[in-house]
CSV table of C-alpha atoms in Angstrom, one decimal:
chain,number,residue,atom,x,y,z
A,1,UNK,CA,-47.1,34.6,-84.2
A,2,UNK,CA,-50.6,34.7,-86.1
A,3,UNK,CA,-51.5,31.0,-85.5
A,4,UNK,CA,-49.8,31.2,-81.8
A,5,UNK,CA,-52.5,33.6,-81.1
A,6,UNK,CA,-55.6,31.5,-83.5
A,7,UNK,CA,-54.9,28.5,-80.6
A,8,UNK,CA,-54.3,29.4,-77.2
A,9,UNK,CA,-57.3,32.0,-77.8
A,10,UNK,CA,-59.9,30.3,-75.6
A,11,UNK,CA,-59.3,27.2,-73.6
A,12,UNK,CA,-62.3,24.4,-74.3
A,13,UNK,CA,-62.9,21.3,-71.9
A,14,UNK,CA,-61.2,18.5,-73.2
A,15,UNK,CA,-62.8,15.5,-74.6
A,16,UNK,CA,-63.6,12.3,-73.0
A,17,UNK,CA,-63.1,13.3,-69.7
A,18,UNK,CA,-64.6,11.9,-66.7
A,19,UNK,CA,-66.0,12.6,-64.2
A,20,UNK,CA,-64.4,11.5,-61.4
A,21,UNK,CA,-61.5,9.9,-63.6
A,22,UNK,CA,-61.7,7.3,-65.0
A,23,UNK,CA,-64.1,4.6,-65.5
A,24,UNK,CA,-67.6,5.2,-64.3
A,25,UNK,CA,-69.9,3.4,-67.3
A,26,UNK,CA,-72.8,5.4,-67.9
A,27,UNK,CA,-73.2,8.4,-70.9
A,28,UNK,CA,-70.0,8.0,-72.0
A,29,UNK,CA,-69.3,7.0,-75.3
A,30,UNK,CA,-67.0,5.8,-78.7
A,31,UNK,CA,-65.2,8.8,-80.6
A,32,UNK,CA,-66.0,8.4,-84.3
A,33,UNK,CA,-64.4,5.3,-86.1
A,34,UNK,CA,-61.9,4.9,-83.1
A,35,UNK,CA,-63.3,1.2,-82.6
A,36,UNK,CA,-63.8,-1.0,-85.7
A,37,UNK,CA,-67.1,-1.7,-86.8
A,38,UNK,CA,-67.6,-4.5,-86.1
A,39,UNK,CA,-66.4,-4.7,-82.4
A,40,UNK,CA,-67.7,-1.8,-81.4
A,41,UNK,CA,-72.1,-2.7,-80.6
A,42,UNK,CA,-69.6,-5.1,-78.2
A,43,UNK,CA,-67.2,-2.5,-76.9
A,44,UNK,CA,-70.2,0.2,-76.1
A,45,UNK,CA,-72.5,-2.2,-74.5
A,46,UNK,CA,-69.8,-4.1,-72.2
A,47,UNK,CA,-68.1,-0.9,-71.4
A,48,UNK,CA,-70.9,-0.4,-69.3
A,49,UNK,CA,-70.7,-4.5,-67.1
A,50,UNK,CA,-69.6,-1.8,-64.5
A,51,UNK,CA,-69.0,1.0,-62.6
A,52,UNK,CA,-65.2,0.2,-62.5
A,53,UNK,CA,-65.5,0.9,-67.1
A,54,UNK,CA,-66.5,2.7,-69.0
A,55,UNK,CA,-66.5,1.4,-73.4
A,56,UNK,CA,-64.0,3.8,-74.9
A,57,UNK,CA,-61.8,2.6,-71.0
A,58,UNK,CA,-62.8,-1.1,-72.6
A,59,UNK,CA,-61.6,0.1,-75.9
A,60,UNK,CA,-58.3,2.0,-75.5
A,61,UNK,CA,-57.2,-2.1,-72.9
A,62,UNK,CA,-58.2,-4.1,-76.4
A,63,UNK,CA,-56.1,-1.3,-78.2
A,64,UNK,CA,-52.9,-1.7,-76.1
A,65,UNK,CA,-53.5,-6.0,-76.2
A,66,UNK,CA,-53.7,-6.6,-79.5
A,67,UNK,CA,-54.9,-3.9,-81.6
A,68,UNK,CA,-57.9,-4.3,-81.9
A,69,UNK,CA,-56.9,-7.8,-83.5
A,70,UNK,CA,-58.4,-11.0,-82.8
A,71,UNK,CA,-56.0,-13.4,-84.2
A,72,UNK,CA,-53.1,-11.7,-82.0
A,73,UNK,CA,-50.8,-14.3,-80.5
A,74,UNK,CA,-47.6,-13.8,-78.5
A,75,UNK,CA,-44.5,-16.0,-77.0
A,76,UNK,CA,-46.4,-15.9,-74.1
A,77,UNK,CA,-49.5,-18.2,-75.0
A,78,UNK,CA,-51.8,-14.7,-74.6
A,79,UNK,CA,-54.7,-15.3,-77.7
A,80,UNK,CA,-57.2,-13.4,-78.9
A,81,UNK,CA,-58.1,-9.6,-79.3
A,82,UNK,CA,-58.4,-9.4,-75.3
A,83,UNK,CA,-55.2,-11.6,-75.4
A,84,UNK,CA,-56.4,-14.1,-72.9
A,85,UNK,CA,-53.5,-16.9,-71.9
A,86,UNK,CA,-55.4,-19.9,-71.6
A,87,UNK,CA,-55.3,-21.1,-68.0
A,88,UNK,CA,-57.5,-17.6,-67.6
A,89,UNK,CA,-59.8,-18.1,-70.4
A,90,UNK,CA,-61.0,-21.7,-69.1
A,91,UNK,CA,-61.9,-19.8,-65.8
A,92,UNK,CA,-62.5,-16.7,-66.9
A,93,UNK,CA,-64.2,-16.6,-70.5
A,94,UNK,CA,-67.6,-16.1,-70.7
A,95,UNK,CA,-70.2,-17.4,-73.9
A,96,UNK,CA,-70.9,-14.0,-74.8
A,97,UNK,CA,-73.3,-14.0,-77.4
A,98,UNK,CA,-74.4,-17.3,-76.3
A,99,UNK,CA,-73.7,-20.1,-78.9
A,100,UNK,CA,-72.7,-22.2,-75.9
A,101,UNK,CA,-68.7,-22.4,-76.5
A,102,UNK,CA,-66.5,-19.5,-75.3
A,103,UNK,CA,-64.0,-18.8,-78.4
A,104,UNK,CA,-61.0,-17.0,-77.2
A,105,UNK,CA,-60.7,-16.1,-81.0
A,106,UNK,CA,-64.0,-15.2,-81.3
A,107,UNK,CA,-64.4,-10.9,-80.2
A,108,UNK,CA,-68.2,-11.9,-79.6
A,109,UNK,CA,-66.9,-14.1,-76.3
A,110,UNK,CA,-63.7,-12.5,-75.8
A,111,UNK,CA,-64.5,-8.6,-75.5
A,112,UNK,CA,-67.1,-9.8,-73.6
A,113,UNK,CA,-65.1,-12.0,-70.8
A,114,UNK,CA,-63.1,-8.9,-70.9
A,115,UNK,CA,-64.7,-6.7,-69.5
A,116,UNK,CA,-66.5,-9.5,-67.1
A,117,UNK,CA,-63.0,-9.9,-65.9
A,118,UNK,CA,-62.2,-5.9,-65.3
A,119,UNK,CA,-65.3,-6.9,-62.7
A,120,UNK,CA,-64.1,-9.0,-61.6
A,121,UNK,CA,-61.3,-7.7,-60.7
A,122,UNK,CA,-62.0,-4.5,-59.8
A,123,UNK,CA,-64.4,-6.6,-56.9
A,124,UNK,CA,-61.6,-7.9,-56.0
A,125,UNK,CA,-59.5,-5.9,-54.7
A,126,UNK,CA,-62.3,-2.9,-54.2
A,127,UNK,CA,-60.7,-2.2,-50.4
A,128,UNK,CA,-57.5,-1.0,-51.8
A,129,UNK,CA,-57.4,2.3,-51.2
A,130,UNK,CA,-57.0,4.3,-54.2
A,131,UNK,CA,-58.7,4.6,-58.1
A,132,UNK,CA,-61.2,1.8,-58.6
A,133,UNK,CA,-60.8,1.8,-61.7
A,134,UNK,CA,-56.8,1.9,-61.6
A,135,UNK,CA,-56.3,-0.6,-59.3
A,136,UNK,CA,-58.3,-2.4,-61.2
A,137,UNK,CA,-56.2,-2.1,-64.3
A,138,UNK,CA,-53.2,-2.8,-62.0
A,139,UNK,CA,-54.4,-6.0,-61.5
A,140,UNK,CA,-54.8,-7.6,-64.5
A,141,UNK,CA,-51.2,-6.6,-65.6
A,142,UNK,CA,-49.8,-7.5,-62.4
A,143,UNK,CA,-52.8,-9.2,-60.4
A,144,UNK,CA,-54.9,-8.5,-57.9
A,145,UNK,CA,-52.7,-9.8,-54.7
A,146,UNK,CA,-50.4,-7.2,-55.6
A,147,UNK,CA,-53.0,-4.1,-55.2
A,148,UNK,CA,-53.9,-5.6,-52.3
A,149,UNK,CA,-50.6,-6.2,-50.4
A,150,UNK,CA,-49.2,-1.8,-52.0
A,151,UNK,CA,-52.5,-0.5,-51.3
A,152,UNK,CA,-53.6,0.7,-54.3
A,153,UNK,CA,-51.0,0.4,-58.1
A,154,UNK,CA,-48.3,-1.7,-57.0
A,155,UNK,CA,-44.6,-0.1,-57.4
A,156,UNK,CA,-43.5,-1.6,-60.4
A,157,UNK,CA,-42.6,0.8,-63.6
A,158,UNK,CA,-44.5,-1.6,-66.6
A,159,UNK,CA,-48.3,-1.4,-64.0
A,160,UNK,CA,-47.7,2.3,-63.3
A,161,UNK,CA,-46.7,2.1,-67.3
A,162,UNK,CA,-49.9,0.4,-67.6
A,163,UNK,CA,-51.8,1.9,-65.7
A,164,UNK,CA,-50.9,5.5,-67.7
A,165,UNK,CA,-50.7,4.1,-70.9
A,166,UNK,CA,-54.9,3.0,-70.6
A,167,UNK,CA,-56.0,5.9,-68.6
A,168,UNK,CA,-54.6,8.1,-71.4
A,169,UNK,CA,-56.0,6.8,-74.9
A,170,UNK,CA,-59.0,6.2,-72.9
A,171,UNK,CA,-59.5,10.0,-74.2
A,172,UNK,CA,-58.3,9.4,-77.6
A,173,UNK,CA,-61.8,6.6,-77.8
A,174,UNK,CA,-64.1,8.7,-76.5
A,175,UNK,CA,-66.7,10.8,-78.2
A,176,UNK,CA,-66.0,14.6,-77.0
A,177,UNK,CA,-68.3,15.6,-75.1
A,178,UNK,CA,-67.9,19.4,-76.2
A,179,UNK,CA,-64.7,21.6,-77.3
A,180,UNK,CA,-61.1,20.5,-76.6
A,181,UNK,CA,-57.9,21.9,-75.8
A,182,UNK,CA,-55.9,23.8,-78.3
A,183,UNK,CA,-52.0,21.5,-78.7
A,184,UNK,CA,-49.3,24.6,-77.6
A,185,UNK,CA,-47.1,22.7,-80.0
A,186,UNK,CA,-49.2,23.4,-83.0
A,187,UNK,CA,-48.0,27.0,-84.5
A,188,UNK,CA,-44.6,25.6,-84.9
A,189,UNK,CA,-45.4,21.8,-86.6
A,190,UNK,CA,-47.5,24.2,-88.9
A,191,UNK,CA,-44.1,26.0,-89.0
A,192,UNK,CA,-42.3,23.0,-89.9
A,193,UNK,CA,-45.2,21.5,-92.5
A,194,UNK,CA,-45.4,25.0,-94.4
A,195,UNK,CA,-40.9,24.7,-94.7
A,196,UNK,CA,-41.3,20.9,-96.0
A,197,UNK,CA,-43.6,22.9,-99.5
A,198,UNK,CA,-42.9,21.5,-102.5
A,199,UNK,CA,-40.8,19.0,-101.6
A,200,UNK,CA,-41.5,15.7,-103.5
A,201,UNK,CA,-42.8,12.8,-101.9
A,202,UNK,CA,-41.6,9.5,-101.2
A,203,UNK,CA,-43.5,6.3,-99.9
A,204,UNK,CA,-41.9,5.5,-96.6
A,205,UNK,CA,-40.2,8.7,-96.0
A,206,UNK,CA,-38.4,10.1,-93.0
A,207,UNK,CA,-37.5,13.3,-93.5
A,208,UNK,CA,-33.7,11.4,-93.7
A,209,UNK,CA,-30.6,12.2,-95.3
A,210,UNK,CA,-30.2,10.1,-97.1
A,211,UNK,CA,-34.2,10.0,-98.8
A,212,UNK,CA,-33.3,14.0,-100.1
A,213,UNK,CA,-35.8,15.3,-97.7
A,214,UNK,CA,-38.8,13.7,-98.6
A,215,UNK,CA,-41.6,12.0,-96.7
A,216,UNK,CA,-44.9,10.1,-97.4
A,217,UNK,CA,-48.0,11.6,-95.8
A,218,UNK,CA,-47.3,10.1,-91.2
A,219,UNK,CA,-43.4,10.8,-92.0
A,220,UNK,CA,-44.2,14.6,-92.9
A,221,UNK,CA,-47.0,14.9,-89.4
A,222,UNK,CA,-44.4,12.2,-87.5
A,223,UNK,CA,-41.7,14.7,-88.5
A,224,UNK,CA,-43.2,17.8,-87.8
A,225,UNK,CA,-44.3,17.4,-84.5
A,226,UNK,CA,-40.8,15.4,-83.7
A,227,UNK,CA,-39.8,19.5,-84.1
A,228,UNK,CA,-42.2,20.5,-81.1
A,229,UNK,CA,-41.2,17.4,-78.9
A,230,UNK,CA,-43.9,15.4,-79.6
A,231,UNK,CA,-43.4,12.4,-80.9
A,232,UNK,CA,-45.6,10.2,-83.3
A,233,UNK,CA,-46.3,7.1,-83.7
A,234,UNK,CA,-44.9,6.0,-87.1
A,235,UNK,CA,-48.5,4.9,-89.3
A,236,UNK,CA,-52.0,6.7,-89.5
A,237,UNK,CA,-54.1,4.9,-87.9
A,238,UNK,CA,-52.2,4.6,-84.5
A,239,UNK,CA,-51.6,8.6,-85.3
A,240,UNK,CA,-55.3,8.8,-85.1
A,241,UNK,CA,-55.7,8.0,-81.4
A,242,UNK,CA,-52.8,10.6,-80.5
A,243,UNK,CA,-56.1,13.0,-78.5
A,244,UNK,CA,-58.7,13.9,-78.1
A,245,UNK,CA,-61.6,14.2,-81.7
A,246,UNK,CA,-62.9,17.4,-82.5
A,247,UNK,CA,-65.8,18.3,-84.7
A,248,UNK,CA,-64.9,18.9,-88.2
A,249,UNK,CA,-66.5,22.3,-87.9
A,250,UNK,CA,-63.9,22.6,-84.5
A,251,UNK,CA,-60.7,22.5,-86.4
A,252,UNK,CA,-57.8,24.3,-85.6
A,253,UNK,CA,-54.9,24.6,-86.8
A,254,UNK,CA,-52.4,22.3,-86.2
A,255,UNK,CA,-54.8,18.9,-85.7
A,256,UNK,CA,-54.3,15.9,-88.0
A,257,UNK,CA,-57.1,14.8,-90.5
A,258,UNK,CA,-58.1,11.7,-91.4
A,259,UNK,CA,-59.0,10.1,-94.8
A,260,UNK,CA,-60.0,6.0,-95.4
A,261,UNK,CA,-62.3,4.5,-97.6
A,262,UNK,CA,-63.5,3.0,-94.6
A,263,UNK,CA,-65.3,5.7,-92.7
A,264,UNK,CA,-66.6,3.0,-89.6
A,265,UNK,CA,-62.9,2.2,-88.8
A,266,UNK,CA,-59.9,4.3,-88.2
A,267,UNK,CA,-57.9,1.1,-87.9
A,268,UNK,CA,-58.0,1.4,-92.0
A,269,UNK,CA,-57.1,4.9,-92.1
A,270,UNK,CA,-54.5,5.3,-95.2
A,271,UNK,CA,-53.7,9.5,-95.0
A,272,UNK,CA,-53.4,11.7,-93.4
A,273,UNK,CA,-51.6,15.9,-93.2
A,274,UNK,CA,-51.9,18.8,-91.0
A,275,UNK,CA,-54.7,21.2,-90.7
A,276,UNK,CA,-54.3,24.8,-91.4
A,277,UNK,CA,-57.4,26.3,-91.9
A,278,UNK,CA,-60.4,27.9,-93.9
A,279,UNK,CA,-61.0,24.1,-95.0
A,280,UNK,CA,-56.9,23.2,-96.4
A,281,UNK,CA,-54.2,21.3,-94.8
A,282,UNK,CA,-50.6,20.6,-95.8
A,283,UNK,CA,-50.4,17.1,-97.3
A,284,UNK,CA,-47.5,14.3,-98.7
A,285,UNK,CA,-50.4,13.3,-100.8
A,286,UNK,CA,-49.0,10.4,-103.6
A,287,UNK,CA,-46.3,9.3,-105.4
A,288,UNK,CA,-45.2,11.7,-108.1
A,289,UNK,CA,-47.0,14.7,-106.3
A,290,UNK,CA,-46.1,17.4,-103.9
A,291,UNK,CA,-46.3,17.8,-100.8
A,292,UNK,CA,-48.4,20.8,-101.1
A,293,UNK,CA,-52.0,22.7,-99.7
A,294,UNK,CA,-55.2,20.4,-99.6
A,295,UNK,CA,-58.6,20.9,-98.6
A,296,UNK,CA,-60.2,18.2,-96.4
A,297,UNK,CA,-63.7,18.1,-97.2
A,298,UNK,CA,-63.6,15.5,-98.9
A,299,UNK,CA,-65.6,12.3,-99.9
A,300,UNK,CA,-62.9,10.1,-97.8
A,301,UNK,CA,-62.6,12.6,-95.3
A,302,UNK,CA,-62.1,10.4,-91.4
A,303,UNK,CA,-61.8,12.7,-88.4
A,304,UNK,CA,-58.9,14.6,-87.0
A,305,UNK,CA,-57.5,14.7,-83.7
A,306,UNK,CA,-55.8,17.4,-81.7
A,307,UNK,CA,-52.3,16.3,-80.8
A,308,UNK,CA,-52.1,15.3,-77.1
A,309,UNK,CA,-48.7,14.7,-75.4
A,310,UNK,CA,-49.4,12.7,-73.1
A,311,UNK,CA,-51.8,11.0,-76.3
A,312,UNK,CA,-49.2,10.2,-77.6
A,313,UNK,CA,-47.2,8.9,-75.9
A,314,UNK,CA,-49.7,6.1,-74.2
A,315,UNK,CA,-50.0,5.0,-77.5
A,316,UNK,CA,-47.5,1.3,-77.6
A,317,UNK,CA,-44.6,0.7,-79.5
A,318,UNK,CA,-44.6,-2.9,-78.7
A,319,UNK,CA,-47.2,-4.2,-75.4
A,320,UNK,CA,-46.2,-3.8,-71.7
A,321,UNK,CA,-45.4,-6.6,-69.6
A,322,UNK,CA,-47.1,-8.4,-67.4
A,323,UNK,CA,-45.1,-8.8,-64.2
A,324,UNK,CA,-46.1,-13.0,-62.0
A,325,UNK,CA,-46.6,-12.6,-58.8
A,326,UNK,CA,-44.1,-15.1,-57.4
A,327,UNK,CA,-46.1,-17.9,-55.4
A,328,UNK,CA,-44.1,-17.1,-52.2
A,329,UNK,CA,-46.3,-13.9,-52.3
A,330,UNK,CA,-50.4,-15.3,-52.9
A,331,UNK,CA,-52.8,-15.1,-49.9
A,332,UNK,CA,-54.2,-17.8,-48.1
A,333,UNK,CA,-57.7,-18.2,-48.2
A,334,UNK,CA,-59.6,-17.3,-51.7
A,335,UNK,CA,-57.3,-17.6,-54.9
A,336,UNK,CA,-56.5,-14.9,-56.6
A,337,UNK,CA,-57.6,-13.9,-60.3
A,338,UNK,CA,-54.9,-15.0,-62.4
A,339,UNK,CA,-53.9,-11.8,-64.6
A,340,UNK,CA,-53.5,-13.0,-68.1
A,341,UNK,CA,-49.6,-12.7,-69.4
A,342,UNK,CA,-49.1,-10.0,-71.3
A,343,UNK,CA,-48.1,-10.6,-75.9
A,344,UNK,CA,-44.6,-9.6,-76.4
A,345,UNK,CA,-43.7,-7.8,-79.5
A,346,UNK,CA,-46.7,-7.2,-81.6
A,347,UNK,CA,-46.9,-3.4,-82.2
A,348,UNK,CA,-51.2,-2.5,-83.0
A,349,UNK,CA,-52.0,-0.9,-86.4
A,350,UNK,CA,-49.0,-1.9,-88.6
A,351,UNK,CA,-50.1,-1.9,-92.0
A,352,UNK,CA,-51.6,1.8,-92.8
A,353,UNK,CA,-51.5,2.7,-96.2
A,354,UNK,CA,-48.7,5.7,-96.4
A,355,UNK,CA,-50.6,7.2,-99.6
A,356,UNK,CA,-53.9,8.3,-101.1
A,357,UNK,CA,-53.2,6.1,-103.3
A,358,UNK,CA,-51.6,3.0,-102.7
A,359,UNK,CA,-49.2,2.9,-105.2
A,360,UNK,CA,-48.2,0.1,-107.8
A,361,UNK,CA,-46.1,-2.4,-106.6
A,362,UNK,CA,-47.4,-3.3,-103.2
A,363,UNK,CA,-45.3,-3.8,-101.2
A,364,UNK,CA,-44.4,-3.0,-97.5
A,365,UNK,CA,-46.1,0.1,-96.3
A,366,UNK,CA,-43.7,2.6,-96.0
A,367,UNK,CA,-45.6,3.5,-92.9
A,368,UNK,CA,-44.2,0.3,-91.0
A,369,UNK,CA,-41.7,0.7,-88.2
A,370,UNK,CA,-38.0,-0.8,-89.1
């Protein structure tokens, strides 16, 4: 009850909340390390290309499309960090870096092209009722004609899910502009983790009976939040995207705290724990150790996430398939911009190291989905 009382004292403005809803560009910044450092200037610049998008929204879209993997491929032949199919790239790819070519595999071309294409789609559906950014995302997924036909986001489950995923993840990629709401489930997650103190670490451990109830770091945080009805992704670097990011001085019990050797790239996160207050966390630190209290303030401290139910649900396990419109549904007149196919089967974030020290055998990631 003491934790619950602490967690519910005061309600704060949600981090990354966008005035007037999603999109809007302008004064929206990116959360620390949420976008790999090599791509952050591109996303920040091109995310302000038009009013329908902003850097955090563009980052969320790239994460959903490829997990920031510039070499991503899909069975539908979607290619690169923004998952363009060749026909769409031929029409809408731009030379973003001005080097004289348009390379779908080069993020310096593909990220500007994704922003440019978003803005073109926003213009195409500008007369459709509803939120212009949601309509733009729906056009990217289902085709602009579907948005015009249905007067907004079309009634396709996969398209509605695509729009919800990206507009929810937007908050995870946005730099906080104020204190963030405390999680109502945080006390229960801490209580679960406390009951596991002294349990031996197991690389890849999920706490199952056949593993003698043992965990690795992200297995523990997953189980702790699962105990209060929130389903986190399996690997630590995806868990970072499960909500907004409080500053170090704003940490509350229940926040997830992350550690990395690359403090500019959330995809390189290799360890996670649950903050309990007073500068300490509960974590499963490494092989040969047990679940215990550890200090948070170490040189490899990356940042924190205040888990939200919507944020956790939005993290894609498998990319959302694009609905392909039938030819007979095309309007007469100017050709509708074609939306790129979704890349089926890619899962962002595979390969994060689970444990503050990688086991010597260098085997498969204990946090990988199985």
